[in-house]
């Protein structure tokens, strides 16, 4: 995932789990299983549907994650 090192992944999971109100283990388990129920539950239904569609297609997911906006967000998160 965008060449993140383990420290960056841990930081991202820690912060995401805190914002979602779930344990880090629970979030990691969901992500490992390929489910994004916690994240999708925080989004409006139409946005959740768009994200689900984008992430379920590997080509689209790679394009989204490689976008300038995603790269800029990662810079803000990881410095």
mmCIF file of C-alpha atoms in Angstrom:
data_model
loop_
_atom_site.group_PDB
_atom_site.id
_atom_site.type_symbol
_atom_site.label_atom_id
_atom_site.label_comp_id
_atom_site.label_asym_id
_atom_site.label_seq_id
_atom_site.Cartn_x
_atom_site.Cartn_y
_atom_site.Cartn_z
ATOM 1 C CA UNK A 1 0.000 0.000 0.000
ATOM 2 C CA UNK A 2 1.859 3.020 -1.339
ATOM 3 C CA UNK A 3 5.179 1.690 0.020
ATOM 4 C CA UNK A 4 4.382 2.422 3.655
ATOM 5 C CA UNK A 5 6.817 1.198 6.265
ATOM 6 C CA UNK A 6 5.588 -0.659 9.341
ATOM 7 C CA UNK A 7 5.796 2.435 11.576
ATOM 8 C CA UNK A 8 3.615 4.406 9.164
ATOM 9 C CA UNK A 9 1.087 1.586 8.972
ATOM 10 C CA UNK A 10 0.985 1.316 12.763
ATOM 11 C CA UNK A 11 0.478 5.086 13.067
ATOM 12 C CA UNK A 12 -2.306 5.054 10.499
ATOM 13 C CA UNK A 13 -4.095 2.092 12.116
ATOM 14 C CA UNK A 14 -3.750 3.620 15.598
ATOM 15 C CA UNK A 15 -5.255 6.936 14.534
ATOM 16 C CA UNK A 16 -7.951 5.394 12.372
ATOM 17 C CA UNK A 17 -9.016 3.019 15.127
ATOM 18 C CA UNK A 18 -9.246 5.897 17.610
ATOM 19 C CA UNK A 19 -11.388 7.942 15.227
ATOM 20 C CA UNK A 20 -13.628 4.969 14.465
ATOM 21 C CA UNK A 21 -13.930 3.968 18.118
ATOM 22 C CA UNK A 22 -12.636 0.402 17.657
ATOM 23 C CA UNK A 23 -9.552 -1.430 18.851
ATOM 24 C CA UNK A 24 -6.488 -1.556 16.645
ATOM 25 C CA UNK A 25 -6.786 -5.352 16.529
ATOM 26 C CA UNK A 26 -10.396 -5.178 15.396
ATOM 27 C CA UNK A 27 -9.527 -2.693 12.645
ATOM 28 C CA UNK A 28 -6.536 -4.761 11.501
ATOM 29 C CA UNK A 29 -8.714 -7.873 11.409
ATOM 30 C CA UNK A 30 -11.314 -6.104 9.255
ATOM 31 C CA UNK A 31 -8.686 -4.738 6.893
ATOM 32 C CA UNK A 32 -6.959 -8.112 6.623
ATOM 33 C CA UNK A 33 -10.297 -9.718 5.785
ATOM 34 C CA UNK A 34 -10.917 -7.055 3.143
ATOM 35 C CA UNK A 35 -13.932 -5.606 4.933
ATOM 36 C CA UNK A 36 -14.278 -1.915 5.572
ATOM 37 C CA UNK A 37 -17.525 -1.968 7.528
ATOM 38 C CA UNK A 38 -16.379 0.440 10.247
ATOM 39 C CA UNK A 39 -15.128 3.006 7.765
ATOM 40 C CA UNK A 40 -18.117 2.632 5.487
ATOM 41 C CA UNK A 41 -20.455 3.043 8.449
ATOM 42 C CA UNK A 42 -19.058 6.524 9.064
ATOM 43 C CA UNK A 43 -19.767 7.739 5.530
ATOM 44 C CA UNK A 44 -23.013 8.860 3.931
ATOM 45 C CA UNK A 45 -24.596 5.925 2.071
ATOM 46 C CA UNK A 46 -23.899 7.301 -1.414
ATOM 47 C CA UNK A 47 -20.227 7.959 -0.549
ATOM 48 C CA UNK A 48 -19.871 4.509 1.022
ATOM 49 C CA UNK A 49 -21.258 2.937 -2.150
ATOM 50 C CA UNK A 50 -18.772 4.876 -4.307
ATOM 51 C CA UNK A 51 -15.840 3.879 -2.097
ATOM 52 C CA UNK A 52 -16.907 0.236 -2.058
ATOM 53 C CA UNK A 53 -17.169 0.199 -5.854
ATOM 54 C CA UNK A 54 -13.774 1.874 -6.266
ATOM 55 C CA UNK A 55 -11.951 -0.393 -3.825
ATOM 56 C CA UNK A 56 -13.503 -3.594 -5.132
ATOM 57 C CA UNK A 57 -11.890 -3.057 -8.528
ATOM 58 C CA UNK A 58 -8.083 -3.413 -8.256
ATOM 59 C CA UNK A 59 -7.434 -1.108 -11.212
ATOM 60 C CA UNK A 60 -9.669 1.619 -9.807
ATOM 61 C CA UNK A 61 -8.287 1.173 -6.291
ATOM 62 C CA UNK A 62 -4.723 1.575 -7.555
ATOM 63 C CA UNK A 63 -5.721 4.669 -9.534
ATOM 64 C CA UNK A 64 -7.402 6.201 -6.474
ATOM 65 C CA UNK A 65 -4.443 5.458 -4.206
ATOM 66 C CA UNK A 66 -1.994 6.804 -6.796
ATOM 67 C CA UNK A 67 -3.880 10.055 -7.328
ATOM 68 C CA UNK A 68 -2.209 13.360 -6.426
ATOM 69 C CA UNK A 69 -4.904 13.916 -3.785
ATOM 70 C CA UNK A 70 -4.167 10.585 -2.087
ATOM 71 C CA UNK A 71 -0.435 11.227 -2.224
ATOM 72 C CA UNK A 72 -0.908 14.685 -0.693
ATOM 73 C CA UNK A 73 -3.067 13.227 2.074
ATOM 74 C CA UNK A 74 -0.378 10.645 2.839
ATOM 75 C CA UNK A 75 2.238 13.428 3.035
ATOM 76 C CA UNK A 76 0.057 15.303 5.530
ATOM 77 C CA UNK A 77 -0.463 12.171 7.617
ATOM 78 C CA UNK A 78 3.122 10.951 7.599
ATOM 79 C CA UNK A 79 5.013 14.212 7.159
#
